[in-house]
mmCIF file of C-alpha atoms in Angstrom:
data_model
loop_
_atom_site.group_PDB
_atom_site.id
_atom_site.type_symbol
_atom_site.label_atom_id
_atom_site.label_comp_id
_atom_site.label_asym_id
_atom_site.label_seq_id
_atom_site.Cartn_x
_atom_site.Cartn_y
_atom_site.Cartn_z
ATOM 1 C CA UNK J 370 184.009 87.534 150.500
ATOM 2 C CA UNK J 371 184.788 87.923 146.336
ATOM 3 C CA UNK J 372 187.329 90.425 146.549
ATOM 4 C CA UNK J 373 190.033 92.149 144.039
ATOM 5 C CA UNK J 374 193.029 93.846 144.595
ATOM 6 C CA UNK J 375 192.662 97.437 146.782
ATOM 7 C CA UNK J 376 194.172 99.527 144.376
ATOM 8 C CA UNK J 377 191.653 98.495 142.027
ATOM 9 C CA UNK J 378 189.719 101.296 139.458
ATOM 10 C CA UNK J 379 185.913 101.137 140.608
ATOM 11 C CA UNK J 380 182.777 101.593 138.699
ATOM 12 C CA UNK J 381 180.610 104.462 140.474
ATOM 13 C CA UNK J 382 177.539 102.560 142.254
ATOM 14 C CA UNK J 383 174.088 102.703 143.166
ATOM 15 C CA UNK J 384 173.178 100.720 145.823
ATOM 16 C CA UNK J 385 169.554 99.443 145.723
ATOM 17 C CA UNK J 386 167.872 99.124 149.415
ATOM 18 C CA UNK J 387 165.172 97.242 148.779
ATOM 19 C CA UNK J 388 165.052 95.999 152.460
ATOM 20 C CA UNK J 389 163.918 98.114 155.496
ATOM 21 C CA UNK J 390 163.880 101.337 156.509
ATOM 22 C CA UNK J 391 166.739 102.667 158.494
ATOM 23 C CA UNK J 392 166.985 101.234 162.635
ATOM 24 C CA UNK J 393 169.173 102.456 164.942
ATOM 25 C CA UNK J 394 170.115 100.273 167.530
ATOM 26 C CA UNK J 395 173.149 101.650 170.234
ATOM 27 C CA UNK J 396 176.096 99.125 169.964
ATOM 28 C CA UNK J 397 175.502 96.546 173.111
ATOM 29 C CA UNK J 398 178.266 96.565 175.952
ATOM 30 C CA UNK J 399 178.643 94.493 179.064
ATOM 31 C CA UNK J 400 180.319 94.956 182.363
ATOM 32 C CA UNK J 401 184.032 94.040 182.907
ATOM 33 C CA UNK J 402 183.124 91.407 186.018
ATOM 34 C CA UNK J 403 180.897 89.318 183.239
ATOM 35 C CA UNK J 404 183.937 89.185 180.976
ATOM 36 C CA UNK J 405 184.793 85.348 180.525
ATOM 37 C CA UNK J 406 181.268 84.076 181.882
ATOM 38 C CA UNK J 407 179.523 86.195 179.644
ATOM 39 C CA UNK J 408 181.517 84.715 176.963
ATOM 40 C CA UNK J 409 180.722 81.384 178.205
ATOM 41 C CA UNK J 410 177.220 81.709 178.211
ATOM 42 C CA UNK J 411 176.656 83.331 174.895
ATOM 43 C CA UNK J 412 178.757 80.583 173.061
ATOM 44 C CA UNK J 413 177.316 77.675 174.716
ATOM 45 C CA UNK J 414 173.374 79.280 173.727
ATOM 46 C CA UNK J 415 175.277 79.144 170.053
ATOM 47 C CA UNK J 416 176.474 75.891 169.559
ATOM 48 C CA UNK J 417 173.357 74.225 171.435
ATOM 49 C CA UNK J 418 171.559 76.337 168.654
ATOM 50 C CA UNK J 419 173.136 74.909 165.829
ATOM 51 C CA UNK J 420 173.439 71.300 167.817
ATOM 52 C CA UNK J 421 169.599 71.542 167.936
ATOM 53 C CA UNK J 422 168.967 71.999 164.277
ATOM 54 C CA UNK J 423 168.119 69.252 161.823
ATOM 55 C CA UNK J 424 171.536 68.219 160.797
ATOM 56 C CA UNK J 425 173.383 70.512 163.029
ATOM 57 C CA UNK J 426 176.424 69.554 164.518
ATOM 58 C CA UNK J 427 179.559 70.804 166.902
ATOM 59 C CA UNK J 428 181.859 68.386 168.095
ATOM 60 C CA UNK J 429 182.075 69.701 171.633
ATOM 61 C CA UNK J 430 183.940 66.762 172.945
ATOM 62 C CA UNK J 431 186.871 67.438 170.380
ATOM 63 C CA UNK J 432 186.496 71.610 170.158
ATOM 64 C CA UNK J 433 186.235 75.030 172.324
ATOM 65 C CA UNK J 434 185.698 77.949 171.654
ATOM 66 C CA UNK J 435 187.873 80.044 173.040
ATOM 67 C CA UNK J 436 189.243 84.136 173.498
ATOM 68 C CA UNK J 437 192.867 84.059 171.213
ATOM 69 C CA UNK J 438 195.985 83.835 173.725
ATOM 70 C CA UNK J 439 197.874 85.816 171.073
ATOM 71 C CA UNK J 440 195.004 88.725 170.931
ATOM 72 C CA UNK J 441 196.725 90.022 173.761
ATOM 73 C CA UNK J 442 193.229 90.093 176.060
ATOM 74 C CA UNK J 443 191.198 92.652 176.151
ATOM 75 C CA UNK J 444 190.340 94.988 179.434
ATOM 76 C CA UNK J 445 187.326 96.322 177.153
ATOM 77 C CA UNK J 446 183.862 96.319 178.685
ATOM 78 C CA UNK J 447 182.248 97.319 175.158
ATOM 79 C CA UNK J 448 182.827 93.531 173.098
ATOM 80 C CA UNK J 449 184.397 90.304 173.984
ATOM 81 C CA UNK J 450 187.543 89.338 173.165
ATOM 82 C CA UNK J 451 188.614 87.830 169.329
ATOM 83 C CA UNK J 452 187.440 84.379 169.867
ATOM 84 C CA UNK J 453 188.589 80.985 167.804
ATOM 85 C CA UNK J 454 188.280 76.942 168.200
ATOM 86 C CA UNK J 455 190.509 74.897 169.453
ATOM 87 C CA UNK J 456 191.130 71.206 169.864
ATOM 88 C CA UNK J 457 190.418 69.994 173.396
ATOM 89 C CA UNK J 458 192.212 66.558 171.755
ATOM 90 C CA UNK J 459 193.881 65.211 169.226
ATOM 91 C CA UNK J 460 191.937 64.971 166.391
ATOM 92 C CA UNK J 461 192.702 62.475 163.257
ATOM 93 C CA UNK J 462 192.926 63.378 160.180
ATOM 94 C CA UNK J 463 189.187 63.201 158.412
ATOM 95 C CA UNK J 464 186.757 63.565 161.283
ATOM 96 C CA UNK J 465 183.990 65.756 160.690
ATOM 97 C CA UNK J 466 183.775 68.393 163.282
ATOM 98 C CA UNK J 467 181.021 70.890 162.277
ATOM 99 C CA UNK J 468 177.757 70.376 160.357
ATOM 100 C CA UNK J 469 176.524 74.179 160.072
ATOM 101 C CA UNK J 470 172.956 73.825 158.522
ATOM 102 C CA UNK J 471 171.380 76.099 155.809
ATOM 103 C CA UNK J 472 168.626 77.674 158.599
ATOM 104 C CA UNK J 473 171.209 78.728 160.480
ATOM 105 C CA UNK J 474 172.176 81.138 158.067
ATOM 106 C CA UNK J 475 171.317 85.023 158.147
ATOM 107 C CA UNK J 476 171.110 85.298 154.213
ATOM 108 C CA UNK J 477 169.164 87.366 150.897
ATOM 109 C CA UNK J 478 168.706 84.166 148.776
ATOM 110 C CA UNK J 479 165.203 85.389 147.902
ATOM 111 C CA UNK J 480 166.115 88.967 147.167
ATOM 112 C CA UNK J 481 170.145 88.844 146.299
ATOM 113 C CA UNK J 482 170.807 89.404 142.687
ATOM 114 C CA UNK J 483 172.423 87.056 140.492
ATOM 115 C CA UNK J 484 176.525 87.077 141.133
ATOM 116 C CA UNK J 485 177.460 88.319 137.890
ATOM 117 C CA UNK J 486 181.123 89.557 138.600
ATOM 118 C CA UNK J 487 180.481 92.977 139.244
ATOM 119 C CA UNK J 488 180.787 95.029 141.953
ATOM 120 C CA UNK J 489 177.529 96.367 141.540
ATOM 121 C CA UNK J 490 175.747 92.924 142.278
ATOM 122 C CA UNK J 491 178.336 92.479 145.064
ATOM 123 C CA UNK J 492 177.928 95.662 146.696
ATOM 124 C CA UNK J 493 174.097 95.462 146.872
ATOM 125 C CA UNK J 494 173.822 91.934 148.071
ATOM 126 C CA UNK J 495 176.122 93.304 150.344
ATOM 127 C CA UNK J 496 173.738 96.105 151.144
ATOM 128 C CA UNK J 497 170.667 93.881 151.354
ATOM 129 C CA UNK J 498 172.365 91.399 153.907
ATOM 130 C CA UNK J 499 173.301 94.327 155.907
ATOM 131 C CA UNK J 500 169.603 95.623 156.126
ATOM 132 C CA UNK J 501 168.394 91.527 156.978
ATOM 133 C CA UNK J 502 171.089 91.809 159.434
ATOM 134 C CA UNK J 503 169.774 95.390 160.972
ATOM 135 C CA UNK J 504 166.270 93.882 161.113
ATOM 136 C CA UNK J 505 167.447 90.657 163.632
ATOM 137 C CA UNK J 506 169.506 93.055 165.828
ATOM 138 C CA UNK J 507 166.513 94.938 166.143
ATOM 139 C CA UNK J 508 164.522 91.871 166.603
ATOM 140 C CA UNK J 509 167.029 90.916 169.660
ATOM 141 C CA UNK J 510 165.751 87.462 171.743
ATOM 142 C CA UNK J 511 162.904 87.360 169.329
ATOM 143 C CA UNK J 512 165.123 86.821 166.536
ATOM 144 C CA UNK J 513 164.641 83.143 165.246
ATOM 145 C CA UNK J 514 168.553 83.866 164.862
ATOM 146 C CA UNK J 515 168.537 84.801 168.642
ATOM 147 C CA UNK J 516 171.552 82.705 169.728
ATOM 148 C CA UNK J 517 173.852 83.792 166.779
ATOM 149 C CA UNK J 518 172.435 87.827 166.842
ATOM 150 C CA UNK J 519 173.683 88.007 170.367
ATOM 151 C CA UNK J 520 177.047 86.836 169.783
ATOM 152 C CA UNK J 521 177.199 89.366 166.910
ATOM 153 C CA UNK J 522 175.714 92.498 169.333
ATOM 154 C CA UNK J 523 178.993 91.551 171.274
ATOM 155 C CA UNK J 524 181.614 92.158 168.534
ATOM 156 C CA UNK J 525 184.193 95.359 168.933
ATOM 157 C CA UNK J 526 183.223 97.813 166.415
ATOM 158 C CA UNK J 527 186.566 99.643 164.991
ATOM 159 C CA UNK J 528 188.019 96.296 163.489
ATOM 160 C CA UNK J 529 188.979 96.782 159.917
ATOM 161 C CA UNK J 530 191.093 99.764 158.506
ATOM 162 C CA UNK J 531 187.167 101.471 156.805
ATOM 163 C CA UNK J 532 186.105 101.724 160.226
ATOM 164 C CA UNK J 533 189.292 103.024 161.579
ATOM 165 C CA UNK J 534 190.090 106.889 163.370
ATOM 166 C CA UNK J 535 190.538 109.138 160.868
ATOM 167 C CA UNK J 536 194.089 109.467 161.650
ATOM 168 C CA UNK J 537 194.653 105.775 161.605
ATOM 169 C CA UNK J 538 193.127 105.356 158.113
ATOM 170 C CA UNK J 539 195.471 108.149 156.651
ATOM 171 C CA UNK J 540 198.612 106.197 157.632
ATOM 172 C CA UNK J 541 197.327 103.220 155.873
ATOM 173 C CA UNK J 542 195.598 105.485 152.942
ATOM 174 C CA UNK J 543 199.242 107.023 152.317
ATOM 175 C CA UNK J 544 200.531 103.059 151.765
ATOM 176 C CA UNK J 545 198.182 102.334 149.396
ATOM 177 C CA UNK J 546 197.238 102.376 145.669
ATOM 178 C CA UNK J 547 195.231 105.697 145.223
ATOM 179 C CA UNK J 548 192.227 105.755 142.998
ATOM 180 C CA UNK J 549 190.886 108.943 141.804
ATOM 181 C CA UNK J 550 190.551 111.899 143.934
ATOM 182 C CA UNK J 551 193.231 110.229 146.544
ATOM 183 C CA UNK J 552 191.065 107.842 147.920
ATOM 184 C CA UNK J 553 192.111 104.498 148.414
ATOM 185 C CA UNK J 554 189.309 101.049 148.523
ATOM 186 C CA UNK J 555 191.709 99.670 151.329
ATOM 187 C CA UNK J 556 190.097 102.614 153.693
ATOM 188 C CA UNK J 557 187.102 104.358 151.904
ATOM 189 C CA UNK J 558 185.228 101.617 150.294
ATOM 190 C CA UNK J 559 182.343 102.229 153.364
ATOM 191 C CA UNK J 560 182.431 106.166 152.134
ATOM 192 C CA UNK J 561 182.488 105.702 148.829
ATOM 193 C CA UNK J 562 179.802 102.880 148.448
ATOM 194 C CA UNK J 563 176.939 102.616 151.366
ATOM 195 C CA UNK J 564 176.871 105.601 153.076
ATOM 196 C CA UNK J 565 174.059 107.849 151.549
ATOM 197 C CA UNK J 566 172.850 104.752 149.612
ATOM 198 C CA UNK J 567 172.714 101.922 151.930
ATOM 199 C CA UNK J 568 173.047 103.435 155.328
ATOM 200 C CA UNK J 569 172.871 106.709 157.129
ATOM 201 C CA UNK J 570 176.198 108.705 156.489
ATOM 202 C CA UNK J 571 176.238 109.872 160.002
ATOM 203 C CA UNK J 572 174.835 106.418 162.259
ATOM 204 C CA UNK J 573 178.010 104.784 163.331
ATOM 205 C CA UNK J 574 175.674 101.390 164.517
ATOM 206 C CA UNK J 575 174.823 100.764 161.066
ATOM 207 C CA UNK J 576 178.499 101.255 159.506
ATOM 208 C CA UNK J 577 179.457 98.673 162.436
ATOM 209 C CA UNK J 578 176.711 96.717 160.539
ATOM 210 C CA UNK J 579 177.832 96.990 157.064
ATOM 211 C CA UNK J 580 181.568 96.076 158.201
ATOM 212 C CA UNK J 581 180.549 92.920 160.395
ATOM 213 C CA UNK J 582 178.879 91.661 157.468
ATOM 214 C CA UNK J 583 182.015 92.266 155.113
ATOM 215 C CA UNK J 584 184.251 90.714 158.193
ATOM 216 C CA UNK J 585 182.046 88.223 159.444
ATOM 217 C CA UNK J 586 179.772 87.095 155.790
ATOM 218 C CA UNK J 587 180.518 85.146 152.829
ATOM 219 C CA UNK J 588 179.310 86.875 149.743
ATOM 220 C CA UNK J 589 175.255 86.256 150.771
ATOM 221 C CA UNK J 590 175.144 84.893 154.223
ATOM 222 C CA UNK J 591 176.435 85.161 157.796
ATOM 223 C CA UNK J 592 177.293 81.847 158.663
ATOM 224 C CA UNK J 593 177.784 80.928 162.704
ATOM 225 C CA UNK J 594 180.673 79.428 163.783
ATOM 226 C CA UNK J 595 182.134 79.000 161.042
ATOM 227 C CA UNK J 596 182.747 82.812 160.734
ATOM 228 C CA UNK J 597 184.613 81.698 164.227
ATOM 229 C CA UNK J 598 187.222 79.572 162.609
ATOM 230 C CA UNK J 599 190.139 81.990 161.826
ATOM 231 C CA UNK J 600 192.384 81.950 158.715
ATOM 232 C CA UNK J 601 195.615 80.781 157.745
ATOM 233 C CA UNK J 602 197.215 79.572 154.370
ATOM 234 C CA UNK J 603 200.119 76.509 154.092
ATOM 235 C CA UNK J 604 200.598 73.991 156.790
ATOM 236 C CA UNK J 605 198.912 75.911 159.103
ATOM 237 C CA UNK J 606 195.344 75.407 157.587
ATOM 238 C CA UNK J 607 194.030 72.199 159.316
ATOM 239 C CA UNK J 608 190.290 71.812 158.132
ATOM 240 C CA UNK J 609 188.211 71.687 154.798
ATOM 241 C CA UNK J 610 184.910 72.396 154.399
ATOM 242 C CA UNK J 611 182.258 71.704 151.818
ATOM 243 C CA UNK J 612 180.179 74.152 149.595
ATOM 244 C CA UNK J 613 177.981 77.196 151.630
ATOM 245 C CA UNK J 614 175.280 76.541 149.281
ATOM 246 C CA UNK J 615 175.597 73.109 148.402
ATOM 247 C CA UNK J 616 172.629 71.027 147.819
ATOM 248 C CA UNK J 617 172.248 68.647 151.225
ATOM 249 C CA UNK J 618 171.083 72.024 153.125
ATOM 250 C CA UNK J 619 174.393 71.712 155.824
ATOM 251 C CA UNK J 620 178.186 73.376 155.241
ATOM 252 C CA UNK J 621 180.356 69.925 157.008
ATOM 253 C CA UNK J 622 183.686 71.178 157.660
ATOM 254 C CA UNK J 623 186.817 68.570 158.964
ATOM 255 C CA UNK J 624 189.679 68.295 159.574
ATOM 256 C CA UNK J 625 191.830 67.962 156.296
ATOM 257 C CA UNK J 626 194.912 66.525 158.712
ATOM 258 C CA UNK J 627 196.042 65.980 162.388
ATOM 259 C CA UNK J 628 195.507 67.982 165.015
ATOM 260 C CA UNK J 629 197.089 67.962 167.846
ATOM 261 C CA UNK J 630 195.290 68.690 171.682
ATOM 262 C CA UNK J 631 195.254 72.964 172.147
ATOM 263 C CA UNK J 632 196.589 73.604 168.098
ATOM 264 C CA UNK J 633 193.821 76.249 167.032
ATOM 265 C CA UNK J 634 191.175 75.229 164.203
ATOM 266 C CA UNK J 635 191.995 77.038 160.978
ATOM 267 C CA UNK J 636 190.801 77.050 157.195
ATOM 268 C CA UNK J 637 192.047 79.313 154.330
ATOM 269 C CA UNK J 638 189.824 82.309 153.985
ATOM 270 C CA UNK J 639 191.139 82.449 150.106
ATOM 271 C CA UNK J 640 191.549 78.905 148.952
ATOM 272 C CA UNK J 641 188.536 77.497 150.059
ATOM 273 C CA UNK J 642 185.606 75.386 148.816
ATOM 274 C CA UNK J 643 183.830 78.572 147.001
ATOM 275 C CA UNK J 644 186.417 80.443 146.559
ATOM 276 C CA UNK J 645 186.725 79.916 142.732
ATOM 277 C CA UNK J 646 188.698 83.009 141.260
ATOM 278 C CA UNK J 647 189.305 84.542 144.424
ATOM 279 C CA UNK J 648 192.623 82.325 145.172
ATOM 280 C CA UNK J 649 193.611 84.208 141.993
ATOM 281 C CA UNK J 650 193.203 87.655 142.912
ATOM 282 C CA UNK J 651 192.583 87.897 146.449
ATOM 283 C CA UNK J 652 196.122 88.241 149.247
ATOM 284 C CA UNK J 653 197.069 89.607 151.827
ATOM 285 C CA UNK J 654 196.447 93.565 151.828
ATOM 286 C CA UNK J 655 192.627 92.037 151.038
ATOM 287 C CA UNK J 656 192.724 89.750 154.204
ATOM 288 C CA UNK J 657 193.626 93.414 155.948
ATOM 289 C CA UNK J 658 191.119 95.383 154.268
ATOM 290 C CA UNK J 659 188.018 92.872 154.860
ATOM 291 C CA UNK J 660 189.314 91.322 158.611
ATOM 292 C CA UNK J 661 191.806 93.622 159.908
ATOM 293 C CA UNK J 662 194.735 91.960 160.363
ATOM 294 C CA UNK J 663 197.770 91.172 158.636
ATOM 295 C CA UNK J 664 197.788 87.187 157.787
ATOM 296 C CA UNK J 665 200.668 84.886 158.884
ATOM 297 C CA UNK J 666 202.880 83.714 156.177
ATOM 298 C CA UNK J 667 202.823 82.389 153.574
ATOM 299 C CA UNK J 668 201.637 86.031 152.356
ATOM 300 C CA UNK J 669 200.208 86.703 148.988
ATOM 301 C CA UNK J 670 200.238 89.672 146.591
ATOM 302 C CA UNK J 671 198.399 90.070 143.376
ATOM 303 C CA UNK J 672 199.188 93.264 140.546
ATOM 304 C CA UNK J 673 197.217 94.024 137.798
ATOM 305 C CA UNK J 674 199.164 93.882 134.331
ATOM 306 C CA UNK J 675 199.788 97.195 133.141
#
């Protein structure tokens, strides 16, 4: 996602909601004794999915997808564990591993605004992707985006610091820049710019909504499994990937070195192929706002000139 700095000065917005009218949906949970199988199931529905598409592609003889050993597991019976790829071998430098076509994608192409830099046009793509999103969710197994919609229902809602307790997001709120009024983009950028505009102020389903697509999207689309690779930056990063909306209709990701049997797939989530100005202005306390977690190092930090 095109982000700036959180302590950031923002221009008031109106979100335009040119989509569909508000659904509520409850937040889908499954029984502890599914746990892993469930897991199983869903993901293999996913990549047969995308395997079945023209062009579509998932090496499953070199990857799995698997929960993250250093998650800590997770005794919830609300949302699966964090989930990433791994190798099941070594993998050579160069091999293509992941051919995620254009169909696949839940996206506004035909309604988004033109990216013009602002957070205005940001925000409401934003907004609109959130209400295409709604409509599938609501559309369940007769989404064309069945496979991918039901890995999303299974997601922990809670992830990133907007969508935090209330005493949780004053800790962080009191560590951050402060705009006007003591509010702070790191923890109220949910408040401040969808909820009366977007989405329902009070319907906690459709603020999980709004922050899966910030966590899970990039810019204009949801993109499966490739919102499953996780980040990192440096040597750690062990895949490239070509342009979302480049013009052969399929994102190809490979691996941009070796990689050894059980090593973990990552890409950069700020130096990548679209990234453009965003490896400028876009570090670590970003990565925590939009995913939730602190990255590994190398960390970055951006600051405005005064």
């Amino acid at each position: 996602a095109k982000q700036r700095i959180m302590g950031l000065t923002r221009t008031p917005l109106m979100l335009i909601t040119r989509a569909l009218p508000a659904l509520t949906l409850p937040i889908s949970t499954y029984s502890a004794g599914e746990s892993i199988f469930g897991v199983k199931n869903i993901v293999s529905h996913l990549t047969s999915w995308i395997q079945d598409m023209p062009g579509g592609f998932f090496d499953d003889e070199k990857l799995e997808i698997l929960p993250l050993p250093y998650a800590g597991g997770s005794s919830s019976t609300e949302s699966f564990p964090p989930m990433g790829i791994f190798a099941k071998r070594d993998i050579a430098a160069g091999e293509i591993l992941m051919k995620i076509p254009h169909e696949a994608y839940i996206k506004v192409w035909d309604v988004m605004q033109r990216e013009d830099g602002s957070w205005d046009v940001y925000y409401n793509n934003m907004c609109l992707l959130a209400k295409a999103f709604e409509r599938e969710m609501y559309l369940g197994d007769e989404s064309f985006y069945a496979p991918y919609v039901n890995f999303l229902r299974k997601q922990a809602a809670g992830q990133i610091p907007a969508t935090w307790s209330d005493g949780a997001k004053h800790i962080l709120r009191d560590l951050l820049p402060k705009e006007v009024g003591g509010k702070s983009n790191g923890v109220d950028w949910i408040d401040d710019y969808f909820k009366g505009s977007c989405i329902s102020p009070i319907d906690p389903f459709q603020e999980h909504l709004v922050a899966l697509v910030k966590q899970r999207s990039f810019d204009d689309s949801l993109l499966p499994l490739w919102d499953m690779v996780n980040h990192a930056n440096g040597p750690h990063a062990n895949i490239k990937e070509t342009s979302l909306h480049n013009d052969d209709g399929v994102n190809i990701m490979w691996s941009s070195r070796a990689i050894q049997k059980g090593e973990e797939v990552l890409m950069s989530y700020n130096r990548c192929a679209d990234c453009k100005l965003v490896a400028n202005e876009w570090g670590t306390p970003e990565i925590l706002r939009d995913f939730g977690f602190v990255e590994g190092y190398p960390h970055r930090y951006y600051f405005e000139e005064a």
